[in-house]
mmCIF file of C-alpha atoms in Angstrom:
data_model
loop_
_atom_site.group_PDB
_atom_site.id
_atom_site.type_symbol
_atom_site.label_atom_id
_atom_site.label_comp_id
_atom_site.label_asym_id
_atom_site.label_seq_id
_atom_site.Cartn_x
_atom_site.Cartn_y
_atom_site.Cartn_z
ATOM 1 C CA MET Q 1 84.367 95.357 37.679
ATOM 2 C CA ASP Q 2 86.397 93.425 40.252
ATOM 3 C CA ILE Q 3 87.743 91.041 37.629
ATOM 4 C CA ILE Q 4 88.932 93.990 35.539
ATOM 5 C CA LEU Q 5 90.741 95.441 38.560
ATOM 6 C CA LEU Q 6 92.240 92.028 39.303
ATOM 7 C CA ILE Q 7 93.555 91.631 35.751
ATOM 8 C CA LEU Q 8 94.814 95.237 35.625
ATOM 9 C CA SER Q 9 96.596 94.874 38.961
ATOM 10 C CA PHE Q 10 98.348 91.699 37.798
ATOM 11 C CA ILE Q 11 99.394 93.319 34.514
ATOM 12 C CA LEU Q 12 100.852 96.258 36.445
ATOM 13 C CA MET Q 13 102.825 93.860 38.645
ATOM 14 C CA ILE Q 14 104.414 92.244 35.578
ATOM 15 C CA VAL Q 15 104.996 95.577 33.825
ATOM 16 C CA GLY Q 16 106.641 96.802 37.039
ATOM 17 C CA ILE Q 17 109.188 93.994 36.948
ATOM 18 C CA ILE Q 18 109.855 94.672 33.271
ATOM 19 C CA GLY Q 19 110.133 98.395 34.029
ATOM 20 C CA SER Q 20 112.749 97.678 36.667
ATOM 21 C CA ILE Q 21 114.976 96.295 33.935
ATOM 22 C CA ASN Q 22 113.879 98.537 31.066
ATOM 23 C CA PRO Q 23 113.677 102.249 31.928
ATOM 24 C CA THR Q 24 110.559 102.769 29.805
ATOM 25 C CA PHE Q 25 108.350 102.355 32.902
ATOM 26 C CA PRO Q 26 109.079 103.227 36.524
ATOM 27 C CA GLY Q 27 109.355 99.653 37.808
ATOM 28 C CA PRO Q 28 108.621 99.694 41.540
ATOM 29 C CA LEU Q 29 106.109 102.528 41.163
ATOM 30 C CA THR Q 30 104.201 100.537 38.555
ATOM 31 C CA SER Q 31 104.322 97.427 40.763
ATOM 32 C CA TRP Q 32 103.053 99.429 43.719
ATOM 33 C CA SER Q 33 100.206 100.712 41.538
ATOM 34 C CA GLY Q 34 99.278 97.063 40.981
ATOM 35 C CA LEU Q 35 99.158 96.506 44.752
ATOM 36 C CA PHE Q 36 97.069 99.644 45.198
ATOM 37 C CA ILE Q 37 94.560 98.670 42.508
ATOM 38 C CA PHE Q 38 94.337 95.157 43.976
ATOM 39 C CA SER Q 39 93.581 96.669 47.381
ATOM 40 C CA ASN Q 40 90.649 98.578 45.860
ATOM 41 C CA ILE Q 41 88.809 95.441 44.767
ATOM 42 C CA SER Q 42 85.602 95.465 46.788
ATOM 43 C CA SER Q 43 85.984 91.981 48.279
ATOM 44 C CA VAL Q 44 89.716 92.243 49.080
ATOM 45 C CA LYS Q 45 91.069 93.041 52.519
ATOM 46 C CA VAL Q 46 94.506 94.703 52.571
ATOM 47 C CA ASN Q 47 96.106 96.369 55.559
ATOM 48 C CA SER Q 48 96.470 100.091 54.823
ATOM 49 C CA ASN Q 49 99.778 100.146 56.740
ATOM 50 C CA LEU Q 50 101.185 97.720 54.171
ATOM 51 C CA LEU Q 51 100.241 100.094 51.370
ATOM 52 C CA ILE Q 52 101.690 103.120 53.171
ATOM 53 C CA ILE Q 53 104.997 101.422 53.995
ATOM 54 C CA THR Q 54 105.401 100.017 50.490
ATOM 55 C CA LEU Q 55 104.545 103.424 49.007
ATOM 56 C CA ILE Q 56 107.211 105.135 51.118
ATOM 57 C CA ILE Q 57 109.813 102.559 50.053
ATOM 58 C CA THR Q 58 108.708 102.934 46.432
ATOM 59 C CA LEU Q 59 108.987 106.716 46.514
ATOM 60 C CA ILE Q 60 112.448 106.524 48.083
ATOM 61 C CA ILE Q 61 113.651 104.197 45.309
ATOM 62 C CA PHE Q 62 111.947 106.368 42.664
ATOM 63 C CA ILE Q 63 113.700 109.506 43.941
ATOM 64 C CA LEU Q 64 117.039 107.715 44.319
ATOM 65 C CA GLU Q 65 116.827 106.646 40.692
ATOM 66 C CA TYR Q 66 117.272 110.264 39.696
ATOM 67 C CA ILE Q 67 119.530 111.408 42.535
ATOM 68 C CA ILE Q 68 122.101 108.586 42.613
ATOM 69 C CA PRO Q 69 123.687 109.502 39.281
ATOM 70 C CA ILE Q 70 124.257 113.026 40.552
ATOM 71 C CA PHE Q 71 125.570 112.093 44.004
ATOM 72 C CA SER Q 72 127.592 109.173 42.678
ATOM 73 C CA SER Q 73 129.283 111.533 40.322
ATOM 74 C CA ARG Q 74 129.979 113.904 43.212
ATOM 75 C CA LYS Q 75 131.498 111.111 45.318
ATOM 76 C CA PHE Q 76 133.384 109.196 42.652
ATOM 77 C CA ILE Q 77 134.143 111.870 40.115
ATOM 78 C CA GLY Q 78 136.855 114.153 41.334
ATOM 79 C CA SER Q 79 135.666 117.403 39.815
ATOM 80 C CA LYS Q 80 132.649 119.669 39.864
ATOM 81 C CA LEU Q 81 132.812 119.716 36.091
ATOM 82 C CA GLY Q 82 132.278 115.940 36.058
ATOM 83 C CA MET Q 83 129.311 116.332 38.397
ATOM 84 C CA ILE Q 84 127.862 119.123 36.264
ATOM 85 C CA GLY Q 85 128.382 116.938 33.203
ATOM 86 C CA ALA Q 86 126.465 114.108 34.878
ATOM 87 C CA ILE Q 87 123.580 116.440 35.731
ATOM 88 C CA ILE Q 88 123.446 117.909 32.223
ATOM 89 C CA GLY Q 89 123.716 114.415 30.741
ATOM 90 C CA ALA Q 90 120.831 113.186 32.900
ATOM 91 C CA ILE Q 91 118.619 116.106 31.883
ATOM 92 C CA ILE Q 92 119.431 115.835 28.182
ATOM 93 C CA GLY Q 93 119.125 112.053 28.327
ATOM 94 C CA LEU Q 94 115.693 112.320 29.874
ATOM 95 C CA LEU Q 95 114.547 114.542 27.012
ATOM 96 C CA ILE Q 96 116.037 112.432 24.211
ATOM 97 C CA ASP Q 97 115.173 108.803 24.814
ATOM 98 C CA THR Q 98 113.981 106.341 27.413
ATOM 99 C CA TYR Q 99 117.517 105.006 27.691
ATOM 100 C CA GLY Q 100 118.890 108.527 27.863
ATOM 101 C CA ILE Q 101 118.352 108.753 31.621
ATOM 102 C CA PHE Q 102 120.614 105.719 31.894
ATOM 103 C CA PHE Q 103 123.367 106.724 29.464
ATOM 104 C CA GLY Q 104 123.178 110.518 29.827
ATOM 105 C CA PRO Q 105 124.892 110.798 33.227
ATOM 106 C CA PHE Q 106 127.744 108.544 32.087
ATOM 107 C CA ILE Q 107 128.364 110.444 28.897
ATOM 108 C CA GLY Q 108 128.039 113.802 30.649
ATOM 109 C CA ALA Q 109 130.371 112.829 33.494
ATOM 110 C CA PHE Q 110 132.895 111.358 31.073
ATOM 111 C CA PHE Q 111 133.039 114.490 28.939
ATOM 112 C CA GLY Q 112 133.022 116.733 31.987
ATOM 113 C CA GLU Q 113 136.121 114.942 33.263
ATOM 114 C CA LEU Q 114 137.781 115.067 29.855
ATOM 115 C CA ILE Q 115 137.149 118.807 29.548
ATOM 116 C CA LEU Q 116 138.924 119.299 32.843
ATOM 117 C CA ASN Q 117 142.039 117.876 31.148
ATOM 118 C CA LYS Q 118 142.097 114.664 33.096
ATOM 119 C CA SER Q 119 143.423 111.552 31.474
ATOM 120 C CA LEU Q 120 141.229 109.189 29.529
ATOM 121 C CA ASP Q 121 141.924 106.491 32.135
ATOM 122 C CA LYS Q 122 140.793 108.687 35.023
ATOM 123 C CA SER Q 123 137.662 109.705 33.150
ATOM 124 C CA LEU Q 124 136.808 106.089 32.359
ATOM 125 C CA LYS Q 125 137.425 105.050 35.982
ATOM 126 C CA SER Q 126 135.088 107.749 37.281
ATOM 127 C CA THR Q 127 132.436 106.739 34.774
ATOM 128 C CA ALA Q 128 132.801 103.046 35.699
ATOM 129 C CA GLU Q 129 132.272 103.881 39.378
ATOM 130 C CA LEU Q 130 129.132 105.785 38.492
ATOM 131 C CA PHE Q 131 127.997 102.765 36.466
ATOM 132 C CA LEU Q 132 128.442 100.485 39.498
ATOM 133 C CA GLY Q 133 126.253 102.784 41.586
ATOM 134 C CA LEU Q 134 123.489 102.647 38.996
ATOM 135 C CA ILE Q 135 123.754 98.879 38.602
ATOM 136 C CA THR Q 136 123.267 98.567 42.367
ATOM 137 C CA LEU Q 137 120.188 100.772 42.131
ATOM 138 C CA GLY Q 138 118.870 98.727 39.206
ATOM 139 C CA PHE Q 139 119.276 95.515 41.188
ATOM 140 C CA SER Q 140 117.407 97.151 44.083
ATOM 141 C CA LYS Q 141 114.536 98.115 41.763
ATOM 142 C CA VAL Q 142 114.216 94.589 40.367
ATOM 143 C CA LEU Q 143 114.371 93.095 43.854
ATOM 144 C CA LEU Q 144 111.728 95.510 45.167
ATOM 145 C CA SER Q 145 109.392 94.760 42.251
ATOM 146 C CA ILE Q 146 109.803 91.027 42.837
ATOM 147 C CA ILE Q 147 109.091 91.514 46.555
ATOM 148 C CA PHE Q 148 105.931 93.426 45.585
ATOM 149 C CA LEU Q 149 104.925 90.513 43.337
ATOM 150 C CA VAL Q 150 105.399 88.088 46.252
ATOM 151 C CA ILE Q 151 103.263 90.372 48.454
ATOM 152 C CA TYR Q 152 100.656 90.497 45.675
ATOM 153 C CA ILE Q 153 100.566 86.712 45.367
ATOM 154 C CA ASN Q 154 100.272 86.376 49.142
ATOM 155 C CA LEU Q 155 97.399 88.886 49.226
ATOM 156 C CA PHE Q 156 95.747 87.119 46.302
ATOM 157 C CA LEU Q 157 95.944 83.740 48.043
ATOM 158 C CA ASN Q 158 94.721 85.212 51.347
ATOM 159 C CA ASN Q 159 91.749 86.808 49.570
ATOM 160 C CA PHE Q 160 91.029 83.971 47.140
ATOM 161 C CA GLY Q 161 87.824 83.001 48.884
ATOM 162 C CA ASN Q 162 86.660 86.623 48.949
ATOM 163 C CA LEU Q 163 87.435 87.059 45.263
ATOM 164 C CA PHE Q 164 85.813 83.909 43.958
ATOM 165 C CA GLY Q 165 83.166 83.224 46.592
ATOM 166 C CA SER Q 166 84.598 79.979 47.901
ATOM 167 C CA SER Q 167 86.377 79.148 51.122
ATOM 168 C CA ALA Q 168 90.051 78.572 50.457
#
């Protein structure tokens, strides 16, 4: 059973990194799940504080993934209509496609700004600023998933002897 948990935890670590780039999977949350499953292997010793701290960080990033498009639009987009457009775009995007959560806020904010009779240039500028905020978040997700992989590898090496019955 332990070997199955070990393999599953490693797969989740890799899927987490992929999910940080591709919005099909929640990247850091999937990576954290790999850490959690690894910690439940009978012969592995993992500090519970490590799991709690990494879970808190993961949940913050997970929540920010859905809140940043809305608050970025509020900060960078000059109108409430642009912000409402970003919110509607995010909701519709979430229902349509896995990439919809990424493109929905941009399209919604853009059209919200256009409806308000702003210029095309101003609408594009607001949308570009929103894009920069999401790119920053995406980079943070990839970085966090890679950090979780490094933690996983470190835990694996520290528990190698426990896992395979030899002294490492």
